[in-house]
Every structure is written in C-alpha cells, then in structure tokens.
C-alpha atoms as an extended CHARMM CRD file, in Angstrom:
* protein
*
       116  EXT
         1         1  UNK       CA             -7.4010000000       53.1660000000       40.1260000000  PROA      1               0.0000000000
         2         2  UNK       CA             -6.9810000000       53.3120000000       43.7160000000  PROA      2               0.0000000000
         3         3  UNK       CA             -4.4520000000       54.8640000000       45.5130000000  PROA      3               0.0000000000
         4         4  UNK       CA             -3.9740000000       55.8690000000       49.1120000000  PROA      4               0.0000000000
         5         5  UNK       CA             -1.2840000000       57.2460000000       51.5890000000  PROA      5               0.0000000000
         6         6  UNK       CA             -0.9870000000       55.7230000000       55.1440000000  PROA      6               0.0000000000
         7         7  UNK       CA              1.8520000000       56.2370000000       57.8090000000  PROA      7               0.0000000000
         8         8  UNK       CA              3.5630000000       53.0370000000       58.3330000000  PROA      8               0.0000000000
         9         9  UNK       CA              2.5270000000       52.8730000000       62.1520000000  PROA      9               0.0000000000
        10        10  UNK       CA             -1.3520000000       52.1980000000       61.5990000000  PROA      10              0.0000000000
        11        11  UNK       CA             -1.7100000000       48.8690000000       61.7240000000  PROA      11              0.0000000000
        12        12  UNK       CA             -2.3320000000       46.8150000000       58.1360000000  PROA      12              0.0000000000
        13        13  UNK       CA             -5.6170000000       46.5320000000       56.8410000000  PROA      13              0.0000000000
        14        14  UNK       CA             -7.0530000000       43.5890000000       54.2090000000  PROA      14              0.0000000000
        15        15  UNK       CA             -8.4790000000       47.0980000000       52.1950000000  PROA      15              0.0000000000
        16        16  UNK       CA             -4.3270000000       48.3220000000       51.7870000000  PROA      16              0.0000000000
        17        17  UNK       CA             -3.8740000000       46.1920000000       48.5400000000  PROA      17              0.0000000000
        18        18  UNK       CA             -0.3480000000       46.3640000000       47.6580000000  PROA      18              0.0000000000
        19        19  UNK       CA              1.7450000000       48.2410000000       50.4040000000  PROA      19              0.0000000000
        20        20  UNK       CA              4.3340000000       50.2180000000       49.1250000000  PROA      20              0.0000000000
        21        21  UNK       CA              6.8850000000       52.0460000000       51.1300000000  PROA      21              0.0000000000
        22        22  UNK       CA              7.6970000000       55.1650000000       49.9070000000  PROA      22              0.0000000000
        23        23  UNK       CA             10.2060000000       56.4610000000       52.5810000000  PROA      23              0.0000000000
        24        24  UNK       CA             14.3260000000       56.1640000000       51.7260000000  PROA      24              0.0000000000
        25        25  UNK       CA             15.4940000000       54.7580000000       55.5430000000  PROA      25              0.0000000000
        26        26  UNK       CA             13.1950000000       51.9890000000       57.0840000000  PROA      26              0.0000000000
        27        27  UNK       CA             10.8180000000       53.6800000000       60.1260000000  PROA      27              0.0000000000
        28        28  UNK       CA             12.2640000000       53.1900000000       63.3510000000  PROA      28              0.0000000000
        29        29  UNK       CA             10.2550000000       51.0190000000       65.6430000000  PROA      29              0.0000000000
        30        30  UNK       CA              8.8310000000       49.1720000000       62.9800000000  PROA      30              0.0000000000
        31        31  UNK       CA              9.8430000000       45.4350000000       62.3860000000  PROA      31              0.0000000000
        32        32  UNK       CA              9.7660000000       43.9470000000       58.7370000000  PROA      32              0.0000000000
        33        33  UNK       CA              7.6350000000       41.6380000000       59.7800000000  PROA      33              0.0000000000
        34        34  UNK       CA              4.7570000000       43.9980000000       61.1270000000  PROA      34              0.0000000000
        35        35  UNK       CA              5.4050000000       46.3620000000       58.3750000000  PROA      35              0.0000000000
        36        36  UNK       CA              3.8710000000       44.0160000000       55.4680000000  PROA      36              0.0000000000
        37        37  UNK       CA              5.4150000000       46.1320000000       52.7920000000  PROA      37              0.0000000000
        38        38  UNK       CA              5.0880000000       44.2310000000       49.5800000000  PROA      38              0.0000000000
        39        39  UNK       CA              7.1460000000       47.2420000000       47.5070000000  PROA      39              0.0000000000
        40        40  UNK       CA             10.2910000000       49.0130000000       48.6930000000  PROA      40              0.0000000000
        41        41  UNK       CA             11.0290000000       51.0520000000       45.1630000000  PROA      41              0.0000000000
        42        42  UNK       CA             13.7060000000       53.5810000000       47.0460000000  PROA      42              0.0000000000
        43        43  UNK       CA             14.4840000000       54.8150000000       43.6030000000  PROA      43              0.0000000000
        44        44  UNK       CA             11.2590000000       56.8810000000       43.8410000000  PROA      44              0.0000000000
        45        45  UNK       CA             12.0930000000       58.7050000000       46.9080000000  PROA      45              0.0000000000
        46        46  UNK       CA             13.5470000000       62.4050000000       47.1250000000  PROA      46              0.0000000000
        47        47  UNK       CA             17.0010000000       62.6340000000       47.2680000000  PROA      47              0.0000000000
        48        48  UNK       CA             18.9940000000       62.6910000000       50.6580000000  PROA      48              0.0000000000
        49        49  UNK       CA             19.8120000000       66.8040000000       49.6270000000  PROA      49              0.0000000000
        50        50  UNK       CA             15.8590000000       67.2430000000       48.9910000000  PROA      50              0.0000000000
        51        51  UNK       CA             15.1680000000       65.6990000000       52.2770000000  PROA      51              0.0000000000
        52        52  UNK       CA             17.0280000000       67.5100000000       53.9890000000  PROA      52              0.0000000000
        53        53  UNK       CA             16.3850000000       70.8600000000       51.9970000000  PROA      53              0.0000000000
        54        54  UNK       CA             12.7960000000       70.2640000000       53.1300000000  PROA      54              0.0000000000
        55        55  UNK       CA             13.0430000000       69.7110000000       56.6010000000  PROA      55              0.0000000000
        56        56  UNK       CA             15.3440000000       72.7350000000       57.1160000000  PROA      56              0.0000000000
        57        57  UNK       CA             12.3370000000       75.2350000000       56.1620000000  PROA      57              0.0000000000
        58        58  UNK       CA             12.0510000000       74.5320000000       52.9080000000  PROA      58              0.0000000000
        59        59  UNK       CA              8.6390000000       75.6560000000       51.1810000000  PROA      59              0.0000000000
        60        60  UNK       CA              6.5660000000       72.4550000000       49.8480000000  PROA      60              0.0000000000
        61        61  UNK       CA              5.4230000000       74.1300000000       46.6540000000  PROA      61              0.0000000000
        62        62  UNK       CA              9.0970000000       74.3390000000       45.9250000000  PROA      62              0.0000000000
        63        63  UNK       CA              9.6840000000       70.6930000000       46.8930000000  PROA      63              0.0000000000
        64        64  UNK       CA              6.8480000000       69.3750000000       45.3130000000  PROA      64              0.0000000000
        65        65  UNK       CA              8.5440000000       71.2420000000       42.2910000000  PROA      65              0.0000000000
        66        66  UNK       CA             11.8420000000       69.7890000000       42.3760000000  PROA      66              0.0000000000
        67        67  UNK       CA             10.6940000000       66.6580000000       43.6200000000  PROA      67              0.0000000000
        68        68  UNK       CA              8.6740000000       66.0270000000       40.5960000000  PROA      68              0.0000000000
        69        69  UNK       CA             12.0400000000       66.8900000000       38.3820000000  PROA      69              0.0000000000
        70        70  UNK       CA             13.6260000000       64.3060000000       40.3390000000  PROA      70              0.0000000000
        71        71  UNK       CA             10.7030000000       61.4400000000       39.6360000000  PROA      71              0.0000000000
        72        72  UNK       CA             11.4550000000       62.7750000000       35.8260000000  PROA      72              0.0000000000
        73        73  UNK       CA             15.0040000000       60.8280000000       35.8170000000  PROA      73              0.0000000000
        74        74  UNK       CA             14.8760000000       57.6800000000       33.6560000000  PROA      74              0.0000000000
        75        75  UNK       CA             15.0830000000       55.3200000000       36.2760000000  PROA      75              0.0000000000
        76        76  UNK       CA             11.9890000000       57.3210000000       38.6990000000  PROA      76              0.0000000000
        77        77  UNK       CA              9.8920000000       57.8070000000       35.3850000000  PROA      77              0.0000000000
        78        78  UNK       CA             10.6310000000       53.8810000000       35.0040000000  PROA      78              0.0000000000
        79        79  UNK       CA              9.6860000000       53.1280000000       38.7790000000  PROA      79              0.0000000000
        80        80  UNK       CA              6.4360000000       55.2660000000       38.4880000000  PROA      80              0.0000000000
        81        81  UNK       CA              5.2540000000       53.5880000000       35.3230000000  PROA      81              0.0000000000
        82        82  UNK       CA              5.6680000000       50.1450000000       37.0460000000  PROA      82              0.0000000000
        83        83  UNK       CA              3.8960000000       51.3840000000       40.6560000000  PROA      83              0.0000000000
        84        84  UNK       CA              0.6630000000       53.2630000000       38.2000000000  PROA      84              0.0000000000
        85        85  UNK       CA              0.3690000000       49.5730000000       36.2430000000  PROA      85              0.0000000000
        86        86  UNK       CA              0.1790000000       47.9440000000       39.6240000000  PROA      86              0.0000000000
        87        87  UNK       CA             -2.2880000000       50.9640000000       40.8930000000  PROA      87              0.0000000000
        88        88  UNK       CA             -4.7080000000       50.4460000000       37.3130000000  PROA      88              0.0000000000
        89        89  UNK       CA             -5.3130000000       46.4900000000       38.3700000000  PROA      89              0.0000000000
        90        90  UNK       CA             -6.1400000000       47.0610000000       42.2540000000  PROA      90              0.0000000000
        91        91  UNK       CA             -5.3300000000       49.0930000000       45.3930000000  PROA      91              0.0000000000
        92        92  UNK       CA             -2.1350000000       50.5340000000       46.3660000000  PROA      92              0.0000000000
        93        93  UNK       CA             -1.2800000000       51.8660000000       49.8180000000  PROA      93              0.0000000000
        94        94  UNK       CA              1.8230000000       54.7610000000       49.9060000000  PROA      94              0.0000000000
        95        95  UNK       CA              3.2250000000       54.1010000000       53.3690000000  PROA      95              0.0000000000
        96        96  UNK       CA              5.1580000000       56.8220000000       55.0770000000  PROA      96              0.0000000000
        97        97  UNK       CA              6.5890000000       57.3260000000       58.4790000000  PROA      97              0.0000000000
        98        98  UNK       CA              6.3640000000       60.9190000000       57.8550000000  PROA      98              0.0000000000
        99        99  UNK       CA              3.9390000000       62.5430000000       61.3370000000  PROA      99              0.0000000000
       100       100  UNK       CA              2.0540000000       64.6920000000       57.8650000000  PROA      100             0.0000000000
       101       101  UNK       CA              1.6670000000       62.4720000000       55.1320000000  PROA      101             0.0000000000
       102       102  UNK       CA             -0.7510000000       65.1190000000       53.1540000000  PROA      102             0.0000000000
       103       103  UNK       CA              2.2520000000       67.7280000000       52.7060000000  PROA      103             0.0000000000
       104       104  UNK       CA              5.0040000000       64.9990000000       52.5830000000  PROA      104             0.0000000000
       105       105  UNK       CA              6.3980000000       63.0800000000       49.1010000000  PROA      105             0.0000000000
       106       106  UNK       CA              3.9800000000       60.6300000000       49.4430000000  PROA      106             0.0000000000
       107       107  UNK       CA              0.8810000000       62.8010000000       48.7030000000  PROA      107             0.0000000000
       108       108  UNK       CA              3.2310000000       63.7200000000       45.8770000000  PROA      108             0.0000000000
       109       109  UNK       CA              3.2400000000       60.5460000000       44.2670000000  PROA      109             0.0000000000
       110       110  UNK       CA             -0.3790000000       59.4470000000       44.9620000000  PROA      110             0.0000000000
       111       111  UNK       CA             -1.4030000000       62.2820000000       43.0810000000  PROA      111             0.0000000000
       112       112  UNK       CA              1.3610000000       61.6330000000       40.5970000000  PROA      112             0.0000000000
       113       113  UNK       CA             -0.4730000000       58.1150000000       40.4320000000  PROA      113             0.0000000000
       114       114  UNK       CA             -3.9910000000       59.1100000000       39.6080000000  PROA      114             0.0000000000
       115       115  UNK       CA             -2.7450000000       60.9750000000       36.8370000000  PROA      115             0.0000000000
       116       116  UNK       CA             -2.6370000000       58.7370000000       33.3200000000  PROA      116             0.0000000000
C-alpha cells in the first residue's frame, strides 16, 4: 500500500498513481485540466464548521479527533473503504491546496489509509 499527500500546485508526476483530491472547494488557480484529479470523494472532507473551527485557532489534536468521528459516519466509513481498496492495488496521491499538508486533513487520512 502506497499512499502519499501532495499540494495540488506541484505539478503531476507518472509516480502519483491515482490522484485524489481531498479538499471540499476546488484550489483557486488551478484548472481541471492541469489538476489531473482522477477522485473528487468530497464526502471525506471535514465539515464546513470543522474547517472553519480549525482555522480560527483550533488545536489539531482536537481536529484530528473530531475529524476522525466525522470519517466514522456511514457514508465517510463507506468512502474510506473504497479509497484503502484503491490504495491496496497501487499508489494513491492525497492532493491538498492546504500551504501545510503534514498538519492538515489530508495527513489525516493517509494515515487513516495505511491502517487495515
């Protein structure tokens, strides 16, 4: 299983696998068509009140917390089954326009991803 996080601005690379955008609103300054996102699963993103929660100061031990109650839902447990199957047959590349995708949701999920 291979799994990696990338910001959506670095250009595409043969080694991304299966490009999956992880962010809720599409990047500004990015066209579709440069983007090569093969995955748009917006049902695993946090919630527009989590976003928010976390870029107004809040602590990412407590996000990562209730983010990973969120991805617990039916349909995000669904969405994350789906995206580790995909991750178990090749590589998959989290992309993020977020400017620190090590403490952001993505990093989140990736490790979410390696775990069976």
């Amino acid at each position: 299983m291979s799994v990696r996080v990338r910001r959506i601005y670095e250009t595409p690379e043969p080694e991304d696998g299966v490009r999956v955008l992880v962010d809720r609103l599409w990047p500004r300054g990015v066209s579709k068509e440069d983007a090569h996102v093969d995955e748009w699963p917006k049902g695993l993103t946090p919630s527009n009140e989590l976003r928010r929660w976390f870029h107004d100061g809040g602590s990412y031990e407590e996000f990562t917390s209730r983010y990973e109650a969120e991805l617990a839902a039916p349909e995000a447990a669904a969405l994350l089954d789906g995206l580790r199957r995909t991750a178990r047959t090749g590589r998959v590349t989290l992309l993020t326009s977020s400017r620190n995708p090590d403490g952001s949701h993505a990093s989140v999920l990736a490790r979410l991803l390696a775990t069976p």
